[in-house]
Amino acid sequence: MAELSESAGIPVPTIKYYIREGLVAPGQPTGRNQADYTEEHVRRLKLVRALVEYGGLSIAVLRDLIARIDNPDLEAFDLLGAAQKTVTQAKDPRPGPYKDRAERRLHDLLTERGWRIRTGDPAYRTAVGVLATLDEVGRQDMLDVLGSYAEAAERIAEIDVGLVGDVSDREHAVEIVIIGTSVGDTLIASLRRLAQASVGERLYT
Amino acid sequence: MAELSESAGIPVPTIKYYIREGLVAPGQPTGRNQADYTEEHVRRLKLVRALVEYGGLSIAVLRDLIARIDNPDLEAFDLLGAAQKTVTQAKDPRPGPYKDRAERRLHDLLTERGWRIRTGDPAYRTAVGVLATLDEVGRQDMLDVLGSYAEAAERIAEIDVGLVGDVSDREHAVEIVIIGTSVGDTLIASLRRLAQASVGERLYT
């Protein structure tokens, strides 16, 4: 395990924790206090760390994901959908008039863009919550440009889906969905801020 | 305070907590156990809740932000920059060859897009960390489309900056920067997922 820790650049206690939590398979025992680890272990360890550090995923969410990946009965396309939903934290809106208005607004937007409407999806529920909140704090200006944000989001989704490629390569496809969605959010958020600073300066100075 | 709780739709203990943490000003005392609250209190309460619930901001970050907003000596443009940096959580990359390569890659990208390079910015440090991580887990495919993601991020930033409008309206400008950046991330992330599902279906079914 000391060698594994060296190769992956991850401390032994962290490795033990990931194994205990079922995120990484234990090594093949070769003696009393010895076990063999493969390249696969190094890869999985680095993946788990990436998802925790830059994907904002909790250990519980990761455990759920890994169980799906390791379940060979799940069809590739279903697995991708499940993976995408799992990395999406749902924030349910409070019931009330703001929520109702947000739901109508989102419905109109999705219809306009020809996006599928699945009201149970965590992303749908979160979007309703965000729209209700923006309405409640009086940010009508942001709601007015919702269509432009959606257009930019669709452009990002096209890049995302282009990366998935051949879905029959199950392991590759699901890895790109998980990393692309979760770590991708952090990437886009940081690029957005870097761009804001420059676009803002161009405009105001 | 019971009336304030009713108007804002926020429980009394939460209001007390926000006041204790300095996020919302206490009311004007009118008696032993009475205080007057204004519309401004209701607005601020809803804003704080929105930022906590959908902006993912911690109480500590919010306290820091409020202190800046309430400081009249800060110039509007500096305030906006400070606000934008404050809502950006920096995740520093681990030193090593992946980090060095990520820094060169980001440098090239920023130069190519004509974005300003400020290596101390939290968004810069986070972007380096994400790029290093993607490299480390072998996601060269995501690094290859970095330019496309940056283009989409710039489009989003243009919408963002367009919303700020007149910076001399300090209160409005800073509110839109804070909400737009933090709650905006959640909005974009949820729209991205809604779009992914539809773009993916169009392609694969």
PDB file of C-alpha atoms in Angstrom, chain A residues 23-178:
ATOM      1  CA  LEU A  23     -15.016   3.419  -3.529  1.00  0.00           C
ATOM      2  CA  VAL A  24     -11.887   1.471  -4.395  1.00  0.00           C
ATOM      3  CA  ALA A  25     -11.541  -2.312  -4.383  1.00  0.00           C
ATOM      4  CA  PRO A  26      -9.148  -3.832  -1.831  1.00  0.00           C
ATOM      5  CA  GLY A  27      -5.917  -5.305  -3.215  1.00  0.00           C
ATOM      6  CA  GLN A  28      -5.266  -9.011  -3.788  1.00  0.00           C
ATOM      7  CA  PRO A  29      -3.826 -10.301  -0.483  1.00  0.00           C
ATOM      8  CA  THR A  30      -0.324 -11.776  -0.879  1.00  0.00           C
ATOM      9  CA  GLY A  31       0.631 -12.202   2.765  1.00  0.00           C
ATOM     10  CA  ARG A  32      -0.199 -11.191   6.278  1.00  0.00           C
ATOM     11  CA  ASN A  33       0.219  -7.475   5.778  1.00  0.00           C
ATOM     12  CA  GLN A  34       0.719  -7.337   2.028  1.00  0.00           C
ATOM     13  CA  ALA A  35      -1.573  -6.939  -0.954  1.00  0.00           C
ATOM     14  CA  ASP A  36      -1.108  -6.500  -4.671  1.00  0.00           C
ATOM     15  CA  TYR A  37      -2.478  -3.422  -6.357  1.00  0.00           C
ATOM     16  CA  THR A  38      -2.787  -2.903 -10.091  1.00  0.00           C
ATOM     17  CA  GLU A  39      -2.744   0.075 -12.421  1.00  0.00           C
ATOM     18  CA  GLU A  40      -6.547  -0.089 -12.182  1.00  0.00           C
ATOM     19  CA  HIS A  41      -6.296   0.779  -8.486  1.00  0.00           C
ATOM     20  CA  VAL A  42      -4.135   3.796  -9.205  1.00  0.00           C
ATOM     21  CA  ARG A  43      -6.589   4.996 -11.849  1.00  0.00           C
ATOM     22  CA  ARG A  44      -9.639   4.546  -9.635  1.00  0.00           C
ATOM     23  CA  LEU A  45      -7.950   6.293  -6.707  1.00  0.00           C
ATOM     24  CA  LYS A  46      -7.111   9.322  -8.825  1.00  0.00           C
ATOM     25  CA  LEU A  47     -10.634   9.387 -10.241  1.00  0.00           C
ATOM     26  CA  VAL A  48     -12.221   9.334  -6.776  1.00  0.00           C
ATOM     27  CA  ARG A  49      -9.946  12.107  -5.561  1.00  0.00           C
ATOM     28  CA  ALA A  50     -10.702  14.242  -8.628  1.00  0.00           C
ATOM     29  CA  LEU A  51     -14.449  13.854  -8.107  1.00  0.00           C
ATOM     30  CA  VAL A  52     -14.205  14.741  -4.425  1.00  0.00           C
ATOM     31  CA  GLU A  53     -11.810  17.669  -4.870  1.00  0.00           C
ATOM     32  CA  TYR A  54     -13.081  19.334  -8.019  1.00  0.00           C
ATOM     33  CA  GLY A  55     -16.449  17.684  -8.612  1.00  0.00           C
ATOM     34  CA  GLY A  56     -17.901  18.569  -5.236  1.00  0.00           C
ATOM     35  CA  LEU A  57     -19.266  15.036  -4.875  1.00  0.00           C
ATOM     36  CA  SER A  58     -19.867  13.557  -1.451  1.00  0.00           C
ATOM     37  CA  ILE A  59     -18.715  10.083  -0.492  1.00  0.00           C
ATOM     38  CA  ALA A  60     -22.368   8.930  -0.370  1.00  0.00           C
ATOM     39  CA  VAL A  61     -23.031  10.118  -3.932  1.00  0.00           C
ATOM     40  CA  LEU A  62     -19.813   8.500  -5.107  1.00  0.00           C
ATOM     41  CA  ARG A  63     -20.677   5.188  -3.463  1.00  0.00           C
ATOM     42  CA  ASP A  64     -23.996   5.221  -5.286  1.00  0.00           C
ATOM     43  CA  LEU A  65     -22.272   5.977  -8.592  1.00  0.00           C
ATOM     44  CA  ILE A  66     -19.625   3.297  -8.221  1.00  0.00           C
ATOM     45  CA  ALA A  67     -22.313   0.719  -7.449  1.00  0.00           C
ATOM     46  CA  ARG A  68     -24.020   1.586 -10.734  1.00  0.00           C
ATOM     47  CA  ILE A  69     -20.797   1.481 -12.720  1.00  0.00           C
ATOM     48  CA  ASP A  70     -19.924  -1.890 -11.221  1.00  0.00           C
ATOM     49  CA  ASN A  71     -23.386  -3.279 -12.080  1.00  0.00           C
ATOM     50  CA  PRO A  72     -23.016  -4.978 -15.485  1.00  0.00           C
ATOM     51  CA  ASP A  73     -26.799  -5.400 -15.898  1.00  0.00           C
ATOM     52  CA  LEU A  74     -27.403  -1.707 -16.420  1.00  0.00           C
ATOM     53  CA  GLU A  75     -27.618  -0.765 -20.114  1.00  0.00           C
ATOM     54  CA  ALA A  76     -25.080   1.837 -21.211  1.00  0.00           C
ATOM     55  CA  PHE A  77     -27.628   4.520 -22.038  1.00  0.00           C
ATOM     56  CA  ASP A  78     -29.570   4.011 -18.793  1.00  0.00           C
ATOM     57  CA  LEU A  79     -26.301   4.074 -16.907  1.00  0.00           C
ATOM     58  CA  LEU A  80     -25.376   7.412 -18.469  1.00  0.00           C
ATOM     59  CA  GLY A  81     -28.720   8.938 -17.543  1.00  0.00           C
ATOM     60  CA  ALA A  82     -28.446   7.571 -14.029  1.00  0.00           C
ATOM     61  CA  ALA A  83     -24.891   8.862 -13.699  1.00  0.00           C
ATOM     62  CA  GLN A  84     -25.894  12.303 -14.901  1.00  0.00           C
ATOM     63  CA  LYS A  85     -28.793  12.433 -12.446  1.00  0.00           C
ATOM     64  CA  THR A  86     -26.673  11.189  -9.571  1.00  0.00           C
ATOM     65  CA  VAL A  87     -24.130  13.985  -9.914  1.00  0.00           C
ATOM     66  CA  THR A  88     -26.936  16.556  -9.881  1.00  0.00           C
ATOM     67  CA  GLN A  89     -27.902  17.763  -6.442  1.00  0.00           C
ATOM     68  CA  ALA A  90     -31.590  18.527  -6.322  1.00  0.00           C
ATOM     69  CA  LYS A  91     -32.689  21.588  -4.358  1.00  0.00           C
ATOM     70  CA  ASP A  92     -36.411  21.546  -4.085  1.00  0.00           C
ATOM     71  CA  PRO A  93     -38.250  24.866  -4.226  1.00  0.00           C
ATOM     72  CA  ARG A  94     -40.586  25.926  -1.435  1.00  0.00           C
ATOM     73  CA  PRO A  95     -44.249  25.614  -2.471  1.00  0.00           C
ATOM     74  CA  GLY A  96     -46.060  28.858  -3.191  1.00  0.00           C
ATOM     75  CA  PRO A  97     -46.754  31.418  -5.899  1.00  0.00           C
ATOM     76  CA  TYR A  98     -43.086  31.948  -6.773  1.00  0.00           C
ATOM     77  CA  LYS A  99     -42.671  28.242  -7.366  1.00  0.00           C
ATOM     78  CA  ASP A 100     -45.794  28.061  -9.553  1.00  0.00           C
ATOM     79  CA  ARG A 101     -44.627  30.981 -11.658  1.00  0.00           C
ATOM     80  CA  ALA A 102     -41.129  29.493 -11.932  1.00  0.00           C
ATOM     81  CA  GLU A 103     -42.573  26.212 -13.134  1.00  0.00           C
ATOM     82  CA  ARG A 104     -44.562  27.937 -15.870  1.00  0.00           C
ATOM     83  CA  ARG A 105     -41.517  29.937 -16.869  1.00  0.00           C
ATOM     84  CA  LEU A 106     -39.322  26.851 -17.089  1.00  0.00           C
ATOM     85  CA  HIS A 107     -41.993  24.967 -18.989  1.00  0.00           C
ATOM     86  CA  ASP A 108     -42.136  27.751 -21.572  1.00  0.00           C
ATOM     87  CA  LEU A 109     -38.372  27.839 -21.876  1.00  0.00           C
ATOM     88  CA  LEU A 110     -38.051  24.087 -22.365  1.00  0.00           C
ATOM     89  CA  THR A 111     -40.852  24.059 -24.934  1.00  0.00           C
ATOM     90  CA  GLU A 112     -39.269  26.946 -26.798  1.00  0.00           C
ATOM     91  CA  ARG A 113     -35.896  25.217 -26.957  1.00  0.00           C
ATOM     92  CA  GLY A 114     -37.382  21.806 -27.707  1.00  0.00           C
ATOM     93  CA  TRP A 115     -35.856  20.309 -24.599  1.00  0.00           C
ATOM     94  CA  ARG A 116     -37.555  17.361 -22.983  1.00  0.00           C
ATOM     95  CA  ILE A 117     -39.635  18.082 -19.893  1.00  0.00           C
ATOM     96  CA  ARG A 118     -39.177  15.654 -17.021  1.00  0.00           C
ATOM     97  CA  THR A 119     -40.483  17.278 -13.914  1.00  0.00           C
ATOM     98  CA  GLY A 120     -38.970  14.658 -11.608  1.00  0.00           C
ATOM     99  CA  ASP A 121     -35.382  15.237 -12.735  1.00  0.00           C
ATOM    100  CA  PRO A 122     -33.135  16.784 -10.097  1.00  0.00           C
ATOM    101  CA  ALA A 123     -31.962  19.386 -12.645  1.00  0.00           C
ATOM    102  CA  TYR A 124     -35.582  20.340 -13.357  1.00  0.00           C
ATOM    103  CA  ARG A 125     -36.422  20.734  -9.673  1.00  0.00           C
ATOM    104  CA  THR A 126     -33.265  22.758  -9.079  1.00  0.00           C
ATOM    105  CA  ALA A 127     -33.971  25.028 -12.048  1.00  0.00           C
ATOM    106  CA  VAL A 128     -37.483  25.689 -10.727  1.00  0.00           C
ATOM    107  CA  GLY A 129     -35.987  26.549  -7.336  1.00  0.00           C
ATOM    108  CA  VAL A 130     -33.452  28.943  -8.841  1.00  0.00           C
ATOM    109  CA  LEU A 131     -36.068  30.697 -10.962  1.00  0.00           C
ATOM    110  CA  ALA A 132     -38.427  31.025  -7.978  1.00  0.00           C
ATOM    111  CA  THR A 133     -35.598  32.479  -5.892  1.00  0.00           C
ATOM    112  CA  LEU A 134     -34.572  34.994  -8.566  1.00  0.00           C
ATOM    113  CA  ASP A 135     -38.191  36.095  -8.811  1.00  0.00           C
ATOM    114  CA  GLU A 136     -38.482  36.381  -5.042  1.00  0.00           C
ATOM    115  CA  VAL A 137     -35.377  38.569  -4.663  1.00  0.00           C
ATOM    116  CA  GLY A 138     -36.582  40.772  -7.503  1.00  0.00           C
ATOM    117  CA  ARG A 139     -34.009  39.822 -10.140  1.00  0.00           C
ATOM    118  CA  GLN A 140     -36.391  40.187 -13.082  1.00  0.00           C
ATOM    119  CA  ASP A 141     -33.417  41.285 -15.189  1.00  0.00           C
ATOM    120  CA  MET A 142     -31.842  37.834 -14.867  1.00  0.00           C
ATOM    121  CA  LEU A 143     -35.119  36.131 -15.687  1.00  0.00           C
ATOM    122  CA  ASP A 144     -35.377  38.287 -18.807  1.00  0.00           C
ATOM    123  CA  VAL A 145     -32.134  36.869 -20.221  1.00  0.00           C
ATOM    124  CA  LEU A 146     -32.965  33.271 -19.318  1.00  0.00           C
ATOM    125  CA  GLY A 147     -33.230  32.331 -22.993  1.00  0.00           C
ATOM    126  CA  SER A 148     -29.695  33.570 -23.631  1.00  0.00           C
ATOM    127  CA  TYR A 149     -28.336  31.577 -20.705  1.00  0.00           C
ATOM    128  CA  ALA A 150     -30.185  28.507 -21.976  1.00  0.00           C
ATOM    129  CA  GLU A 151     -28.676  28.972 -25.416  1.00  0.00           C
ATOM    130  CA  ALA A 152     -25.168  29.102 -23.931  1.00  0.00           C
ATOM    131  CA  ALA A 153     -25.969  26.049 -21.780  1.00  0.00           C
ATOM    132  CA  GLU A 154     -27.078  24.144 -24.872  1.00  0.00           C
ATOM    133  CA  ARG A 155     -23.806  24.999 -26.577  1.00  0.00           C
ATOM    134  CA  ILE A 156     -21.955  23.563 -23.552  1.00  0.00           C
ATOM    135  CA  ALA A 157     -24.151  20.459 -23.592  1.00  0.00           C
ATOM    136  CA  GLU A 158     -23.308  19.903 -27.247  1.00  0.00           C
ATOM    137  CA  ILE A 159     -19.605  19.939 -26.418  1.00  0.00           C
ATOM    138  CA  ASP A 160     -20.338  17.575 -23.484  1.00  0.00           C
ATOM    139  CA  VAL A 161     -22.298  15.092 -25.554  1.00  0.00           C
ATOM    140  CA  GLY A 162     -19.718  15.233 -28.334  1.00  0.00           C
ATOM    141  CA  LEU A 163     -17.154  14.002 -25.807  1.00  0.00           C
ATOM    142  CA  VAL A 164     -19.152  10.938 -24.821  1.00  0.00           C
ATOM    143  CA  GLY A 165     -18.666   9.415 -28.242  1.00  0.00           C
ATOM    144  CA  ASP A 166     -19.287   5.690 -28.536  1.00  0.00           C
ATOM    145  CA  VAL A 167     -21.719   4.752 -25.737  1.00  0.00           C
ATOM    146  CA  SER A 168     -21.023   1.061 -26.206  1.00  0.00           C
ATOM    147  CA  ASP A 169     -17.649   1.708 -24.587  1.00  0.00           C
ATOM    148  CA  ARG A 170     -19.483   1.719 -21.279  1.00  0.00           C
ATOM    149  CA  GLU A 171     -16.622   2.461 -18.895  1.00  0.00           C
ATOM    150  CA  HIS A 172     -15.294   5.336 -20.963  1.00  0.00           C
ATOM    151  CA  ALA A 173     -18.725   6.842 -21.562  1.00  0.00           C
ATOM    152  CA  VAL A 174     -19.774   6.814 -17.933  1.00  0.00           C
ATOM    153  CA  GLU A 175     -16.442   8.205 -16.771  1.00  0.00           C
ATOM    154  CA  ILE A 176     -16.737  11.142 -19.137  1.00  0.00           C
ATOM    155  CA  VAL A 177     -20.321  11.799 -18.029  1.00  0.00           C
ATOM    156  CA  ILE A 178     -19.359  11.814 -14.362  1.00  0.00           C
TER     157      ILE A 178
END
